[in-house]
Amino acid sequence: MPLGEILISQKEIGRRTKMLANEIRKHYQGSPVVFLGLLNGGLFFLADLLRNIPDPVEVECWRLKSYLGETVHSSGKVNGFEHASGHFKGNHVVVVDDILDSGLTLSEVRAHLLNIGAQSVKTCVLLDKKRASSQPVKADWVGFEIANQFVVGYGMDYNGYHRNLPDIHLFVPETAKTEHKF
Ligand code: 5GP
Ligand code: MG
């Protein structure tokens, strides 16, 4: 059974999400903000974070992919910008994603937003994966720092499955035993 133990429970996620929402509210003090959720992984976190932000904010979502198919390794490329649209010019934007791994996704999204005229871009991730190699971006708000392990649940998938789990689990695919990275 590749689905491993619970790393972060639903309850811990809920508590931390409330704290992050309060920090973000304090930062913007009611100024207009556009929240940009990155799908599919950031879907659950975005929804729970925003339910703790009662201010009048705008919400947009982009669907980007860096992991393709049955793999626990990034493709090294972010796909999907051709469908990215929304009301960002002149606005403060908070990008919300599930996990900061190589940092490629957030750095490309950030550059794209600044390029189309966003006034400022900040980032909020539920998880920050500690890796040996340095990341090109730091997230402004981080829920939890985790070790360099593959996780699923609470929006995060393996080949499309397990997003619906309420807790975050460790995940070791059967094939990973033969892959040198594990
Ligand atoms: P990055 O571009 O920072 O390498 O990767 C960001 C995206 O890769 C995340 O938003 C997430 O969708 C996916 N990702 C990175 N690490 C994991 C992981 O441990 N589990 C899952 N399910 N997705 C991950
Ligand atoms: Mg993602």
JSON list of N, CA, C and O in Angstrom, two decimals, residues 118-167:
[
{"chain": "A", "resi": 118, "resn": "ALA", "atom": "N", "xyz": [1.00, 43.57, -12.89]},
{"chain": "A", "resi": 118, "resn": "ALA", "atom": "CA", "xyz": [0.57, 43.51, -11.48]},
{"chain": "A", "resi": 118, "resn": "ALA", "atom": "C", "xyz": [1.37, 44.53, -10.68]},
{"chain": "A", "resi": 118, "resn": "ALA", "atom": "O", "xyz": [2.57, 44.72, -10.92]},
{"chain": "A", "resi": 119, "resn": "GLN", "atom": "N", "xyz": [0.73, 45.19, -9.71]},
{"chain": "A", "resi": 119, "resn": "GLN", "atom": "CA", "xyz": [1.42, 46.20, -8.91]},
{"chain": "A", "resi": 119, "resn": "GLN", "atom": "C", "xyz": [2.41, 45.54, -7.95]},
{"chain": "A", "resi": 119, "resn": "GLN", "atom": "O", "xyz": [3.51, 46.03, -7.72]},
{"chain": "A", "resi": 120, "resn": "SER", "atom": "N", "xyz": [2.00, 44.43, -7.34]},
{"chain": "A", "resi": 120, "resn": "SER", "atom": "CA", "xyz": [2.90, 43.66, -6.48]},
{"chain": "A", "resi": 120, "resn": "SER", "atom": "C", "xyz": [2.45, 42.21, -6.52]},
{"chain": "A", "resi": 120, "resn": "SER", "atom": "O", "xyz": [1.29, 41.91, -6.79]},
{"chain": "A", "resi": 121, "resn": "VAL", "atom": "N", "xyz": [3.41, 41.32, -6.26]},
{"chain": "A", "resi": 121, "resn": "VAL", "atom": "CA", "xyz": [3.09, 39.89, -6.25]},
{"chain": "A", "resi": 121, "resn": "VAL", "atom": "C", "xyz": [3.68, 39.28, -5.01]},
{"chain": "A", "resi": 121, "resn": "VAL", "atom": "O", "xyz": [4.90, 39.35, -4.77]},
{"chain": "A", "resi": 122, "resn": "LYS", "atom": "N", "xyz": [2.82, 38.68, -4.18]},
{"chain": "A", "resi": 122, "resn": "LYS", "atom": "CA", "xyz": [3.29, 37.93, -3.02]},
{"chain": "A", "resi": 122, "resn": "LYS", "atom": "C", "xyz": [2.80, 36.50, -3.17]},
{"chain": "A", "resi": 122, "resn": "LYS", "atom": "O", "xyz": [1.87, 36.22, -3.95]},
{"chain": "A", "resi": 123, "resn": "THR", "atom": "N", "xyz": [3.43, 35.60, -2.41]},
{"chain": "A", "resi": 123, "resn": "THR", "atom": "CA", "xyz": [3.09, 34.18, -2.58]},
{"chain": "A", "resi": 123, "resn": "THR", "atom": "C", "xyz": [2.79, 33.54, -1.23]},
{"chain": "A", "resi": 123, "resn": "THR", "atom": "O", "xyz": [3.44, 33.84, -0.23]},
{"chain": "A", "resi": 124, "resn": "CYS", "atom": "N", "xyz": [1.81, 32.65, -1.24]},
{"chain": "A", "resi": 124, "resn": "CYS", "atom": "CA", "xyz": [1.43, 31.92, -0.03]},
{"chain": "A", "resi": 124, "resn": "CYS", "atom": "C", "xyz": [1.32, 30.44, -0.38]},
{"chain": "A", "resi": 124, "resn": "CYS", "atom": "O", "xyz": [0.54, 30.08, -1.27]},
{"chain": "A", "resi": 125, "resn": "VAL", "atom": "N", "xyz": [2.11, 29.62, 0.28]},
{"chain": "A", "resi": 125, "resn": "VAL", "atom": "CA", "xyz": [2.05, 28.17, 0.01]},
{"chain": "A", "resi": 125, "resn": "VAL", "atom": "C", "xyz": [1.77, 27.43, 1.31]},
{"chain": "A", "resi": 125, "resn": "VAL", "atom": "O", "xyz": [2.20, 27.86, 2.39]},
{"chain": "A", "resi": 126, "resn": "LEU", "atom": "N", "xyz": [1.05, 26.34, 1.20]},
{"chain": "A", "resi": 126, "resn": "LEU", "atom": "CA", "xyz": [0.78, 25.55, 2.40]},
{"chain": "A", "resi": 126, "resn": "LEU", "atom": "C", "xyz": [2.06, 24.84, 2.85]},
{"chain": "A", "resi": 126, "resn": "LEU", "atom": "O", "xyz": [2.37, 24.81, 4.03]},
{"chain": "A", "resi": 127, "resn": "LEU", "atom": "N", "xyz": [2.81, 24.29, 1.87]},
{"chain": "A", "resi": 127, "resn": "LEU", "atom": "CA", "xyz": [4.01, 23.53, 2.21]},
{"chain": "A", "resi": 127, "resn": "LEU", "atom": "C", "xyz": [5.23, 24.08, 1.49]},
{"chain": "A", "resi": 127, "resn": "LEU", "atom": "O", "xyz": [5.16, 24.48, 0.33]},
{"chain": "A", "resi": 128, "resn": "ASP", "atom": "N", "xyz": [6.37, 24.08, 2.19]},
{"chain": "A", "resi": 128, "resn": "ASP", "atom": "CA", "xyz": [7.65, 24.46, 1.58]},
{"chain": "A", "resi": 128, "resn": "ASP", "atom": "C", "xyz": [8.57, 23.26, 1.77]},
{"chain": "A", "resi": 128, "resn": "ASP", "atom": "O", "xyz": [8.87, 22.87, 2.90]},
{"chain": "A", "resi": 129, "resn": "LYS", "atom": "N", "xyz": [8.96, 22.65, 0.64]},
{"chain": "A", "resi": 129, "resn": "LYS", "atom": "CA", "xyz": [9.77, 21.43, 0.71]},
{"chain": "A", "resi": 129, "resn": "LYS", "atom": "C", "xyz": [11.24, 21.80, 0.80]},
{"chain": "A", "resi": 129, "resn": "LYS", "atom": "O", "xyz": [11.73, 22.57, -0.04]},
{"chain": "A", "resi": 130, "resn": "LYS", "atom": "N", "xyz": [11.90, 21.30, 1.81]},
{"chain": "A", "resi": 130, "resn": "LYS", "atom": "CA", "xyz": [13.33, 21.61, 1.97]},
{"chain": "A", "resi": 130, "resn": "LYS", "atom": "C", "xyz": [14.15, 20.73, 1.04]},
{"chain": "A", "resi": 130, "resn": "LYS", "atom": "O", "xyz": [14.11, 19.50, 1.13]},
{"chain": "A", "resi": 131, "resn": "ARG", "atom": "N", "xyz": [14.85, 21.37, 0.13]},
{"chain": "A", "resi": 131, "resn": "ARG", "atom": "CA", "xyz": [15.64, 20.63, -0.87]},
{"chain": "A", "resi": 131, "resn": "ARG", "atom": "C", "xyz": [17.10, 21.01, -0.73]},
{"chain": "A", "resi": 131, "resn": "ARG", "atom": "O", "xyz": [17.44, 22.06, -0.20]},
{"chain": "A", "resi": 132, "resn": "ALA", "atom": "N", "xyz": [17.95, 20.14, -1.30]},
{"chain": "A", "resi": 132, "resn": "ALA", "atom": "CA", "xyz": [19.39, 20.41, -1.26]},
{"chain": "A", "resi": 132, "resn": "ALA", "atom": "C", "xyz": [19.71, 21.61, -2.14]},
{"chain": "A", "resi": 132, "resn": "ALA", "atom": "O", "xyz": [20.46, 22.51, -1.75]},
{"chain": "A", "resi": 133, "resn": "SER", "atom": "N", "xyz": [19.06, 21.66, -3.33]},
{"chain": "A", "resi": 133, "resn": "SER", "atom": "CA", "xyz": [19.36, 22.77, -4.24]},
{"chain": "A", "resi": 133, "resn": "SER", "atom": "C", "xyz": [18.52, 23.98, -3.85]},
{"chain": "A", "resi": 133, "resn": "SER", "atom": "O", "xyz": [17.40, 23.84, -3.34]},
{"chain": "A", "resi": 134, "resn": "SER", "atom": "N", "xyz": [19.03, 25.17, -4.13]},
{"chain": "A", "resi": 134, "resn": "SER", "atom": "CA", "xyz": [18.32, 26.37, -3.70]},
{"chain": "A", "resi": 134, "resn": "SER", "atom": "C", "xyz": [17.15, 26.66, -4.63]},
{"chain": "A", "resi": 134, "resn": "SER", "atom": "O", "xyz": [17.17, 26.30, -5.81]},
{"chain": "A", "resi": 135, "resn": "GLN", "atom": "N", "xyz": [16.13, 27.33, -4.08]},
{"chain": "A", "resi": 135, "resn": "GLN", "atom": "CA", "xyz": [14.94, 27.64, -4.86]},
{"chain": "A", "resi": 135, "resn": "GLN", "atom": "C", "xyz": [15.05, 29.07, -5.40]},
{"chain": "A", "resi": 135, "resn": "GLN", "atom": "O", "xyz": [15.56, 29.94, -4.70]},
{"chain": "A", "resi": 136, "resn": "PRO", "atom": "N", "xyz": [14.55, 29.33, -6.63]},
{"chain": "A", "resi": 136, "resn": "PRO", "atom": "CA", "xyz": [14.67, 30.67, -7.20]},
{"chain": "A", "resi": 136, "resn": "PRO", "atom": "C", "xyz": [13.74, 31.69, -6.53]},
{"chain": "A", "resi": 136, "resn": "PRO", "atom": "O", "xyz": [13.86, 32.88, -6.78]},
{"chain": "A", "resi": 137, "resn": "VAL", "atom": "N", "xyz": [12.79, 31.24, -5.74]},
{"chain": "A", "resi": 137, "resn": "VAL", "atom": "CA", "xyz": [11.89, 32.17, -5.02]},
{"chain": "A", "resi": 137, "resn": "VAL", "atom": "C", "xyz": [11.70, 31.69, -3.59]},
{"chain": "A", "resi": 137, "resn": "VAL", "atom": "O", "xyz": [11.81, 30.50, -3.29]},
{"chain": "A", "resi": 138, "resn": "LYS", "atom": "N", "xyz": [11.38, 32.62, -2.72]},
{"chain": "A", "resi": 138, "resn": "LYS", "atom": "CA", "xyz": [10.99, 32.30, -1.34]},
{"chain": "A", "resi": 138, "resn": "LYS", "atom": "C", "xyz": [9.51, 32.68, -1.26]},
{"chain": "A", "resi": 138, "resn": "LYS", "atom": "O", "xyz": [9.11, 33.71, -1.80]},
{"chain": "A", "resi": 139, "resn": "ALA", "atom": "N", "xyz": [8.72, 31.86, -0.58]},
{"chain": "A", "resi": 139, "resn": "ALA", "atom": "CA", "xyz": [7.31, 32.23, -0.42]},
{"chain": "A", "resi": 139, "resn": "ALA", "atom": "C", "xyz": [7.20, 33.25, 0.72]},
{"chain": "A", "resi": 139, "resn": "ALA", "atom": "O", "xyz": [7.97, 33.19, 1.68]},
{"chain": "A", "resi": 140, "resn": "ASP", "atom": "N", "xyz": [6.26, 34.18, 0.58]},
{"chain": "A", "resi": 140, "resn": "ASP", "atom": "CA", "xyz": [6.09, 35.20, 1.62]},
{"chain": "A", "resi": 140, "resn": "ASP", "atom": "C", "xyz": [5.37, 34.64, 2.84]},
{"chain": "A", "resi": 140, "resn": "ASP", "atom": "O", "xyz": [5.63, 35.05, 3.95]},
{"chain": "A", "resi": 141, "resn": "TRP", "atom": "N", "xyz": [4.44, 33.71, 2.60]},
{"chain": "A", "resi": 141, "resn": "TRP", "atom": "CA", "xyz": [3.74, 33.06, 3.72]},
{"chain": "A", "resi": 141, "resn": "TRP", "atom": "C", "xyz": [3.78, 31.55, 3.50]},
{"chain": "A", "resi": 141, "resn": "TRP", "atom": "O", "xyz": [3.45, 31.06, 2.41]},
{"chain": "A", "resi": 142, "resn": "VAL", "atom": "N", "xyz": [4.21, 30.84, 4.53]},
{"chain": "A", "resi": 142, "resn": "VAL", "atom": "CA", "xyz": [4.37, 29.37, 4.42]},
{"chain": "A", "resi": 142, "resn": "VAL", "atom": "C", "xyz": [3.60, 28.72, 5.57]},
{"chain": "A", "resi": 142, "resn": "VAL", "atom": "O", "xyz": [3.74, 29.12, 6.73]},
{"chain": "A", "resi": 143, "resn": "GLY", "atom": "N", "xyz": [2.80, 27.70, 5.24]},
{"chain": "A", "resi": 143, "resn": "GLY", "atom": "CA", "xyz": [2.08, 26.97, 6.27]},
{"chain": "A", "resi": 143, "resn": "GLY", "atom": "C", "xyz": [3.02, 26.08, 7.08]},
{"chain": "A", "resi": 143, "resn": "GLY", "atom": "O", "xyz": [3.17, 26.24, 8.30]},
{"chain": "A", "resi": 144, "resn": "PHE", "atom": "N", "xyz": [3.68, 25.15, 6.40]},
{"chain": "A", "resi": 144, "resn": "PHE", "atom": "CA", "xyz": [4.57, 24.19, 7.06]},
{"chain": "A", "resi": 144, "resn": "PHE", "atom": "C", "xyz": [5.79, 23.94, 6.19]},
{"chain": "A", "resi": 144, "resn": "PHE", "atom": "O", "xyz": [5.67, 23.85, 4.97]},
{"chain": "A", "resi": 145, "resn": "GLU", "atom": "N", "xyz": [6.94, 23.77, 6.84]},
{"chain": "A", "resi": 145, "resn": "GLU", "atom": "CA", "xyz": [8.13, 23.31, 6.12]},
{"chain": "A", "resi": 145, "resn": "GLU", "atom": "C", "xyz": [8.16, 21.79, 6.25]},
{"chain": "A", "resi": 145, "resn": "GLU", "atom": "O", "xyz": [7.93, 21.26, 7.33]},
{"chain": "A", "resi": 146, "resn": "ILE", "atom": "N", "xyz": [8.43, 21.10, 5.14]},
{"chain": "A", "resi": 146, "resn": "ILE", "atom": "CA", "xyz": [8.51, 19.64, 5.19]},
{"chain": "A", "resi": 146, "resn": "ILE", "atom": "C", "xyz": [9.83, 19.17, 4.57]},
{"chain": "A", "resi": 146, "resn": "ILE", "atom": "O", "xyz": [10.47, 19.93, 3.83]},
{"chain": "A", "resi": 147, "resn": "ALA", "atom": "N", "xyz": [10.19, 17.92, 4.86]},
{"chain": "A", "resi": 147, "resn": "ALA", "atom": "CA", "xyz": [11.41, 17.35, 4.27]},
{"chain": "A", "resi": 147, "resn": "ALA", "atom": "C", "xyz": [11.16, 17.05, 2.79]},
{"chain": "A", "resi": 147, "resn": "ALA", "atom": "O", "xyz": [10.02, 17.13, 2.31]},
{"chain": "A", "resi": 148, "resn": "ASN", "atom": "N", "xyz": [12.20, 16.68, 2.09]},
{"chain": "A", "resi": 148, "resn": "ASN", "atom": "CA", "xyz": [12.09, 16.41, 0.65]},
{"chain": "A", "resi": 148, "resn": "ASN", "atom": "C", "xyz": [11.46, 15.04, 0.39]},
{"chain": "A", "resi": 148, "resn": "ASN", "atom": "O", "xyz": [12.14, 14.10, 0.01]},
{"chain": "A", "resi": 149, "resn": "GLN", "atom": "N", "xyz": [10.15, 14.95, 0.66]},
{"chain": "A", "resi": 149, "resn": "GLN", "atom": "CA", "xyz": [9.40, 13.71, 0.46]},
{"chain": "A", "resi": 149, "resn": "GLN", "atom": "C", "xyz": [8.18, 14.03, -0.36]},
{"chain": "A", "resi": 149, "resn": "GLN", "atom": "O", "xyz": [7.67, 15.15, -0.29]},
{"chain": "A", "resi": 150, "resn": "PHE", "atom": "N", "xyz": [7.66, 13.04, -1.09]},
{"chain": "A", "resi": 150, "resn": "PHE", "atom": "CA", "xyz": [6.46, 13.27, -1.90]},
{"chain": "A", "resi": 150, "resn": "PHE", "atom": "C", "xyz": [5.22, 13.09, -1.02]},
{"chain": "A", "resi": 150, "resn": "PHE", "atom": "O", "xyz": [5.12, 12.12, -0.28]},
{"chain": "A", "resi": 151, "resn": "VAL", "atom": "N", "xyz": [4.31, 14.05, -1.12]},
{"chain": "A", "resi": 151, "resn": "VAL", "atom": "CA", "xyz": [3.10, 13.99, -0.29]},
{"chain": "A", "resi": 151, "resn": "VAL", "atom": "C", "xyz": [1.84, 14.05, -1.16]},
{"chain": "A", "resi": 151, "resn": "VAL", "atom": "O", "xyz": [1.89, 14.56, -2.29]},
{"chain": "A", "resi": 152, "resn": "VAL", "atom": "N", "xyz": [0.76, 13.52, -0.62]},
{"chain": "A", "resi": 152, "resn": "VAL", "atom": "CA", "xyz": [-0.54, 13.58, -1.32]},
{"chain": "A", "resi": 152, "resn": "VAL", "atom": "C", "xyz": [-1.63, 13.94, -0.30]},
{"chain": "A", "resi": 152, "resn": "VAL", "atom": "O", "xyz": [-1.43, 13.83, 0.91]},
{"chain": "A", "resi": 153, "resn": "GLY", "atom": "N", "xyz": [-2.79, 14.31, -0.83]},
{"chain": "A", "resi": 153, "resn": "GLY", "atom": "CA", "xyz": [-3.94, 14.65, 0.01]},
{"chain": "A", "resi": 153, "resn": "GLY", "atom": "C", "xyz": [-4.13, 16.15, 0.10]},
{"chain": "A", "resi": 153, "resn": "GLY", "atom": "O", "xyz": [-3.24, 16.92, -0.26]},
{"chain": "A", "resi": 154, "resn": "TYR", "atom": "N", "xyz": [-5.31, 16.57, 0.53]},
{"chain": "A", "resi": 154, "resn": "TYR", "atom": "CA", "xyz": [-5.66, 17.98, 0.68]},
{"chain": "A", "resi": 154, "resn": "TYR", "atom": "C", "xyz": [-5.30, 18.76, -0.60]},
{"chain": "A", "resi": 154, "resn": "TYR", "atom": "O", "xyz": [-4.65, 19.78, -0.57]},
{"chain": "A", "resi": 155, "resn": "GLY", "atom": "N", "xyz": [-5.72, 18.21, -1.72]},
{"chain": "A", "resi": 155, "resn": "GLY", "atom": "CA", "xyz": [-5.51, 18.86, -3.02]},
{"chain": "A", "resi": 155, "resn": "GLY", "atom": "C", "xyz": [-4.35, 18.29, -3.82]},
{"chain": "A", "resi": 155, "resn": "GLY", "atom": "O", "xyz": [-4.30, 18.44, -5.04]},
{"chain": "A", "resi": 156, "resn": "MET", "atom": "N", "xyz": [-3.42, 17.63, -3.14]},
{"chain": "A", "resi": 156, "resn": "MET", "atom": "CA", "xyz": [-2.22, 17.14, -3.84]},
{"chain": "A", "resi": 156, "resn": "MET", "atom": "C", "xyz": [-2.41, 15.69, -4.30]},
{"chain": "A", "resi": 156, "resn": "MET", "atom": "O", "xyz": [-2.94, 14.87, -3.56]},
{"chain": "A", "resi": 157, "resn": "ASP", "atom": "N", "xyz": [-1.95, 15.41, -5.52]},
{"chain": "A", "resi": 157, "resn": "ASP", "atom": "CA", "xyz": [-2.25, 14.12, -6.14]},
{"chain": "A", "resi": 157, "resn": "ASP", "atom": "C", "xyz": [-1.01, 13.29, -6.44]},
{"chain": "A", "resi": 157, "resn": "ASP", "atom": "O", "xyz": [0.11, 13.80, -6.46]},
{"chain": "A", "resi": 158, "resn": "TYR", "atom": "N", "xyz": [-1.28, 12.01, -6.72]},
{"chain": "A", "resi": 158, "resn": "TYR", "atom": "CA", "xyz": [-0.31, 11.18, -7.45]},
{"chain": "A", "resi": 158, "resn": "TYR", "atom": "C", "xyz": [-1.09, 10.67, -8.64]},
{"chain": "A", "resi": 158, "resn": "TYR", "atom": "O", "xyz": [-2.09, 9.94, -8.47]},
{"chain": "A", "resi": 159, "resn": "ASN", "atom": "N", "xyz": [-0.69, 11.08, -9.86]},
{"chain": "A", "resi": 159, "resn": "ASN", "atom": "CA", "xyz": [-1.34, 10.67, -11.10]},
{"chain": "A", "resi": 159, "resn": "ASN", "atom": "C", "xyz": [-2.86, 10.90, -11.04]},
{"chain": "A", "resi": 159, "resn": "ASN", "atom": "O", "xyz": [-3.63, 10.06, -11.48]},
{"chain": "A", "resi": 160, "resn": "GLY", "atom": "N", "xyz": [-3.27, 12.00, -10.45]},
{"chain": "A", "resi": 160, "resn": "GLY", "atom": "CA", "xyz": [-4.69, 12.37, -10.44]},
{"chain": "A", "resi": 160, "resn": "GLY", "atom": "C", "xyz": [-5.47, 11.88, -9.23]},
{"chain": "A", "resi": 160, "resn": "GLY", "atom": "O", "xyz": [-6.58, 12.34, -8.99]},
{"chain": "A", "resi": 161, "resn": "TYR", "atom": "N", "xyz": [-4.90, 10.99, -8.44]},
{"chain": "A", "resi": 161, "resn": "TYR", "atom": "CA", "xyz": [-5.62, 10.42, -7.29]},
{"chain": "A", "resi": 161, "resn": "TYR", "atom": "C", "xyz": [-5.14, 11.03, -5.96]},
{"chain": "A", "resi": 161, "resn": "TYR", "atom": "O", "xyz": [-4.05, 11.58, -5.88]},
{"chain": "A", "resi": 162, "resn": "HIS", "atom": "N", "xyz": [-5.97, 10.83, -4.95]},
{"chain": "A", "resi": 162, "resn": "HIS", "atom": "CA", "xyz": [-5.70, 11.18, -3.54]},
{"chain": "A", "resi": 162, "resn": "HIS", "atom": "C", "xyz": [-5.89, 12.65, -3.18]},
{"chain": "A", "resi": 162, "resn": "HIS", "atom": "O", "xyz": [-5.70, 13.03, -2.03]},
{"chain": "A", "resi": 163, "resn": "ARG", "atom": "N", "xyz": [-6.30, 13.48, -4.13]},
{"chain": "A", "resi": 163, "resn": "ARG", "atom": "CA", "xyz": [-6.50, 14.90, -3.81]},
{"chain": "A", "resi": 163, "resn": "ARG", "atom": "C", "xyz": [-7.58, 15.07, -2.74]},
{"chain": "A", "resi": 163, "resn": "ARG", "atom": "O", "xyz": [-7.57, 16.03, -1.98]},
{"chain": "A", "resi": 164, "resn": "ASN", "atom": "N", "xyz": [-8.55, 14.18, -2.75]},
{"chain": "A", "resi": 164, "resn": "ASN", "atom": "CA", "xyz": [-9.72, 14.31, -1.89]},
{"chain": "A", "resi": 164, "resn": "ASN", "atom": "C", "xyz": [-9.47, 13.92, -0.43]},
{"chain": "A", "resi": 164, "resn": "ASN", "atom": "O", "xyz": [-10.35, 14.10, 0.41]},
{"chain": "A", "resi": 165, "resn": "LEU", "atom": "N", "xyz": [-8.31, 13.41, -0.10]},
{"chain": "A", "resi": 165, "resn": "LEU", "atom": "CA", "xyz": [-8.04, 13.03, 1.30]},
{"chain": "A", "resi": 165, "resn": "LEU", "atom": "C", "xyz": [-7.98, 14.28, 2.17]},
{"chain": "A", "resi": 165, "resn": "LEU", "atom": "O", "xyz": [-7.34, 15.26, 1.79]},
{"chain": "A", "resi": 166, "resn": "PRO", "atom": "N", "xyz": [-8.61, 14.28, 3.33]},
{"chain": "A", "resi": 166, "resn": "PRO", "atom": "CA", "xyz": [-8.63, 15.50, 4.15]},
{"chain": "A", "resi": 166, "resn": "PRO", "atom": "C", "xyz": [-7.31, 15.82, 4.84]},
{"chain": "A", "resi": 166, "resn": "PRO", "atom": "O", "xyz": [-7.06, 16.97, 5.19]},
{"chain": "A", "resi": 167, "resn": "ASP", "atom": "N", "xyz": [-6.45, 14.80, 5.03]},
{"chain": "A", "resi": 167, "resn": "ASP", "atom": "CA", "xyz": [-5.14, 15.02, 5.67]},
{"chain": "A", "resi": 167, "resn": "ASP", "atom": "C", "xyz": [-4.05, 14.93, 4.59]},
{"chain": "A", "resi": 167, "resn": "ASP", "atom": "O", "xyz": [-4.27, 14.43, 3.50]}
]
